[in-house]
Amino acid sequence: NAGVTQTPKFQVLKTGQSMTLQCAQDMNHEYMSWYRQDPGMGLRLIHYSVGAGITDQGEVPNGYNVSRSTTEDFPLRLLSAAPSQTSVYFCASSYEDSTEKLFFGSGTQLSVL
Amino acid sequence: GNSVTQMEGPVTLSEEAFLTINCTYTATGYPSLFWYVQYPGEGLQLLLKATKADDKGSNKGFEATYRKETTSFHLEKGSVQVSDSAVYFCALSTGANSKLTFGKGITLSVRP
């Protein structure tokens, strides 16, 4: 049972480049979300999805796009990377809309130069 | 809005020492409270939780009591081990769309 899988683990981008952070879960979870973790600021919610075809914004959505075409996958897209997006990104999922049953991936460390 | 405040870190302790990590919160409504732990190179894992006032969450020797009167959820362990070295996050949820509000996190290092 792989749980929540994030790729890549590390990435370096130049300002203005685009990329997609991948997140996949094999637990048939309806709810998925993306957080970013910055030093001294804890984790902040970027976007979330309550099921295939449904997404919504979290606390810090600017500069990020998401889509949810399947239950398993929830990619996070940076269309034009900025240094302010240097962070560690975590994907999370749960079977139902309950914070008590969230599973987190191991994270993607992104640096934007 | 919701917010979580954790004590400043990092914290370094010797093995078998007593641990307290302070956490206070501000929330609308009646939040559920959580402690998450992040071991090196891994994602976050739920350590314990409490869903209403005076509830005590416990797991792996860690405990935290939901104190509504002081809006606190301090984490304690009577005797820490080297394997407890990790980053600890306090968090809350008011139940809407599984959104968690996290504290800044604190790094705990335990020396043999």
GROMACS .gro file of C-alpha atoms in nm:
model
  225
    1ASN     CA    1   0.000   0.000   0.000
    2ALA     CA    2   0.184   0.310  -0.126
    3GLY     CA    3  -0.043   0.569   0.040
    4VAL     CA    4   0.017   0.923  -0.087
    5THR     CA    5   0.300   0.951  -0.339
    6GLN     CA    6   0.456   1.282  -0.440
    7THR     CA    7   0.702   1.339  -0.722
    8PRO     CA    8   0.958   1.479  -0.761
    9LYS     CA    9   1.118   1.494  -0.415
   10PHE     CA   10   1.343   1.783  -0.513
   11GLN     CA   11   1.325   2.041  -0.792
   12VAL     CA   12   1.513   2.356  -0.886
   13LEU     CA   13   1.351   2.603  -1.124
   14LYS     CA   14   1.445   2.935  -1.274
   15THR     CA   15   1.210   3.230  -1.238
   16GLY     CA   16   0.939   3.213  -1.504
   17GLN     CA   17   0.962   2.840  -1.566
   18SER     CA   18   0.658   2.620  -1.531
   19MET     CA   19   0.625   2.279  -1.376
   20THR     CA   20   0.378   2.035  -1.227
   21LEU     CA   21   0.408   1.870  -0.888
   22GLN     CA   22   0.249   1.529  -0.895
   23CYS     CA   23   0.039   1.371  -0.621
   24ALA     CA   24  -0.123   1.030  -0.637
   25GLN     CA   25  -0.303   0.819  -0.379
   26ASP     CA   26  -0.410   0.457  -0.400
   27MET     CA   27  -0.659   0.456  -0.111
   28ASN     CA   28  -0.965   0.568  -0.312
   29HIS     CA   29  -0.980   0.889  -0.111
   30GLU     CA   30  -1.227   1.153  -0.223
   31TYR     CA   31  -1.063   1.446  -0.049
   32MET     CA   32  -0.718   1.575  -0.154
   33SER     CA   33  -0.530   1.892  -0.076
   34TRP     CA   34  -0.202   2.079  -0.122
   35TYR     CA   35  -0.012   2.262   0.151
   36ARG     CA   36   0.308   2.459   0.146
   37GLN     CA   37   0.549   2.466   0.438
   38ASP     CA   38   0.768   2.770   0.492
   39PRO     CA   39   1.020   2.825   0.771
   40GLY     CA   40   0.857   2.982   1.073
   41MET     CA   41   0.510   2.973   0.918
   42GLY     CA   42   0.385   2.618   0.952
   43LEU     CA   43   0.175   2.469   0.671
   44ARG     CA   44  -0.073   2.671   0.469
   45LEU     CA   45  -0.349   2.533   0.246
   46ILE     CA   46  -0.311   2.614  -0.125
   47HIS     CA   47  -0.595   2.426  -0.298
   48TYR     CA   48  -0.818   2.134  -0.218
   49SER     CA   49  -1.060   1.898  -0.389
   50VAL     CA   50  -1.358   1.710  -0.248
   51GLY     CA   51  -1.385   1.478  -0.546
   52ALA     CA   52  -1.309   1.431  -0.914
   53GLY     CA   53  -1.396   1.742  -1.112
   54ILE     CA   54  -1.428   1.963  -0.801
   55THR     CA   55  -1.156   2.198  -0.675
   56ASP     CA   56  -1.149   2.507  -0.458
   57GLN     CA   57  -0.902   2.761  -0.325
   58GLY     CA   58  -0.736   2.750   0.012
   59GLU     CA   59  -0.552   3.019   0.205
   60VAL     CA   60  -0.271   3.091  -0.046
   61PRO     CA   61  -0.388   2.996  -0.400
   62ASN     CA   62  -0.224   3.271  -0.606
   63GLY     CA   63   0.029   3.144  -0.859
   64TYR     CA   64  -0.099   2.786  -0.850
   65ASN     CA   65  -0.348   2.588  -1.056
   66VAL     CA   66  -0.501   2.249  -0.986
   67SER     CA   67  -0.731   2.003  -1.156
   68ARG     CA   68  -0.884   1.673  -1.049
   69SER     CA   69  -0.967   1.458  -1.349
   70THR     CA   70  -0.943   1.130  -1.156
   71THR     CA   71  -0.993   1.025  -0.795
   72GLU     CA   72  -0.629   0.913  -0.770
   73ASP     CA   73  -0.441   1.219  -0.897
   74PHE     CA   74  -0.426   1.582  -0.788
   75PRO     CA   75  -0.144   1.770  -0.967
   76LEU     CA   76  -0.033   2.118  -0.865
   77ARG     CA   77   0.081   2.347  -1.148
   78LEU     CA   78   0.309   2.647  -1.127
   79LEU     CA   79   0.259   2.839  -1.452
   80SER     CA   80   0.537   3.096  -1.400
   81ALA     CA   81   0.754   3.018  -1.100
   82ALA     CA   82   0.864   3.297  -0.867
   83PRO     CA   83   1.125   3.296  -0.587
   84SER     CA   84   0.839   3.345  -0.337
   85GLN     CA   85   0.723   2.994  -0.429
   86THR     CA   86   1.040   2.838  -0.289
   87SER     CA   87   0.897   2.604  -0.028
   88VAL     CA   88   0.825   2.247   0.067
   89TYR     CA   89   0.497   2.123  -0.074
   90PHE     CA   90   0.284   1.852   0.084
   91CYS     CA   91  -0.010   1.669  -0.062
   92ALA     CA   92  -0.270   1.514   0.167
   93SER     CA   93  -0.574   1.293   0.122
   94SER     CA   94  -0.858   1.147   0.324
   95TYR     CA   95  -1.147   0.910   0.262
   96GLU     CA   96  -1.402   1.156   0.385
   97ASP     CA   97  -1.420   1.522   0.470
   98SER     CA   98  -1.248   1.480   0.802
   99THR     CA   99  -0.924   1.628   0.924
  100GLU     CA  100  -0.896   1.339   1.167
  101LYS     CA  101  -0.808   1.099   0.888
  102LEU     CA  102  -0.566   1.292   0.671
  103PHE     CA  103  -0.269   1.110   0.515
  104PHE     CA  104   0.028   1.318   0.401
  105GLY     CA  105   0.285   1.255   0.131
  106SER     CA  106   0.657   1.291   0.202
  107GLY     CA  107   0.683   1.630   0.034
  108THR     CA  108   0.846   1.807  -0.261
  109GLN     CA  109   1.123   2.055  -0.192
  110LEU     CA  110   1.112   2.329  -0.455
  111SER     CA  111   1.368   2.604  -0.506
  112VAL     CA  112   1.305   2.889  -0.749
  113LEU     CA  113   1.614   3.089  -0.839
  114GLY     CA  114  -0.999   3.386   1.179
  115ASN     CA  115  -0.831   3.076   1.313
  116SER     CA  116  -0.472   3.074   1.434
  117VAL     CA  117  -0.234   2.849   1.626
  118THR     CA  118   0.062   2.970   1.828
  119GLN     CA  119   0.343   2.737   1.929
  120MET     CA  120   0.636   2.806   2.157
  121GLU     CA  121   0.961   2.905   1.991
  122GLY     CA  122   1.218   2.639   1.923
  123PRO     CA  123   1.428   2.445   1.870
  124VAL     CA  124   1.421   2.229   2.181
  125THR     CA  125   1.708   2.001   2.279
  126LEU     CA  126   1.666   1.748   2.559
  127SER     CA  127   1.855   1.456   2.701
  128GLU     CA  128   1.705   1.110   2.678
  129GLU     CA  129   1.449   1.037   2.953
  130ALA     CA  130   1.384   1.407   3.016
  131PHE     CA  131   1.031   1.545   3.053
  132LEU     CA  132   0.888   1.723   2.750
  133THR     CA  133   0.636   2.005   2.728
  134ILE     CA  134   0.558   2.185   2.403
  135ASN     CA  135   0.313   2.472   2.442
  136CYS     CA  136   0.030   2.539   2.199
  137THR     CA  137  -0.248   2.795   2.219
  138TYR     CA  138  -0.517   2.871   1.967
  139THR     CA  139  -0.776   3.119   1.849
  140ALA     CA  140  -1.078   2.986   1.665
  141THR     CA  141  -1.435   3.058   1.575
  142GLY     CA  142  -1.672   2.792   1.694
  143TYR     CA  143  -1.555   2.472   1.857
  144PRO     CA  144  -1.240   2.340   1.693
  145SER     CA  145  -1.087   1.996   1.693
  146LEU     CA  146  -0.722   2.003   1.800
  147PHE     CA  147  -0.433   1.796   1.672
  148TRP     CA  148  -0.066   1.729   1.713
  149TYR     CA  149   0.119   1.616   1.401
  150VAL     CA  150   0.476   1.485   1.391
  151GLN     CA  151   0.720   1.499   1.102
  152TYR     CA  152   1.019   1.267   1.117
  153PRO     CA  153   1.324   1.354   0.904
  154GLY     CA  154   1.257   1.303   0.533
  155GLU     CA  155   0.894   1.204   0.586
  156GLY     CA  156   0.552   1.359   0.562
  157LEU     CA  157   0.336   1.458   0.855
  158GLN     CA  158   0.169   1.193   1.068
  159LEU     CA  159  -0.116   1.241   1.308
  160LEU     CA  160   0.018   1.193   1.661
  161LEU     CA  161  -0.294   1.257   1.867
  162LYS     CA  162  -0.616   1.454   1.866
  163ALA     CA  163  -0.897   1.586   2.083
  164THR     CA  164  -1.236   1.692   1.957
  165LYS     CA  165  -1.398   1.860   2.257
  166ALA     CA  166  -1.314   2.043   2.577
  167ASP     CA  167  -1.141   1.837   2.850
  168ASP     CA  168  -1.070   1.552   2.610
  169LYS     CA  169  -0.722   1.404   2.644
  170GLY     CA  170  -0.549   1.270   2.335
  171SER     CA  171  -0.270   1.019   2.381
  172ASN     CA  172  -0.039   0.810   2.167
  173LYS     CA  173   0.315   0.667   2.197
  174GLY     CA  174   0.352   0.808   2.548
  175PHE     CA  175   0.254   1.160   2.438
  176GLU     CA  176  -0.048   1.334   2.588
  177ALA     CA  177  -0.234   1.660   2.535
  178THR     CA  178  -0.550   1.791   2.702
  179TYR     CA  179  -0.800   2.022   2.529
  180ARG     CA  180  -0.831   2.321   2.765
  181LYS     CA  181  -1.107   2.550   2.649
  182GLU     CA  182  -1.068   2.794   2.939
  183THR     CA  183  -0.706   2.865   2.848
  184THR     CA  184  -0.745   2.785   2.474
  185SER     CA  185  -0.448   2.553   2.498
  186PHE     CA  186  -0.342   2.206   2.386
  187HIS     CA  187   0.005   2.152   2.531
  188LEU     CA  188   0.195   1.837   2.434
  189GLU     CA  189   0.370   1.638   2.708
  190LYS     CA  190   0.576   1.324   2.743
  191GLY     CA  191   0.722   1.195   3.065
  192SER     CA  192   1.041   1.042   2.924
  193VAL     CA  193   1.159   1.125   2.574
  194GLN     CA  194   1.367   0.896   2.356
  195VAL     CA  195   1.615   0.964   2.079
  196SER     CA  196   1.356   0.830   1.835
  197ASP     CA  197   1.123   1.117   1.932
  198SER     CA  198   1.351   1.364   1.753
  199ALA     CA  199   1.125   1.528   1.494
  200VAL     CA  200   0.928   1.841   1.412
  201TYR     CA  201   0.599   1.876   1.601
  202PHE     CA  202   0.304   2.077   1.471
  203CYS     CA  203  -0.003   2.184   1.660
  204ALA     CA  204  -0.311   2.228   1.441
  205LEU     CA  205  -0.683   2.291   1.456
  206SER     CA  206  -0.985   2.239   1.239
  207THR     CA  207  -1.332   2.384   1.257
  208GLY     CA  208  -1.455   2.107   1.034
  209ALA     CA  209  -1.507   2.295   0.707
  210ASN     CA  210  -1.375   2.094   0.412
  211SER     CA  211  -1.105   1.928   0.619
  212LYS     CA  212  -0.903   2.248   0.637
  213LEU     CA  213  -0.628   2.246   0.894
  214THR     CA  214  -0.469   2.556   1.045
  215PHE     CA  215  -0.114   2.481   1.159
  216GLY     CA  216   0.125   2.636   1.403
  217LYS     CA  217   0.482   2.710   1.295
  218GLY     CA  218   0.617   2.381   1.420
  219ILE     CA  219   0.896   2.314   1.664
  220THR     CA  220   1.203   2.097   1.619
  221LEU     CA  221   1.280   1.856   1.902
  222SER     CA  222   1.625   1.697   1.927
  223VAL     CA  223   1.686   1.429   2.190
  224ARG     CA  224   2.045   1.345   2.283
  225PRO     CA  225   2.149   0.999   2.404
   0.00000   0.00000   0.00000
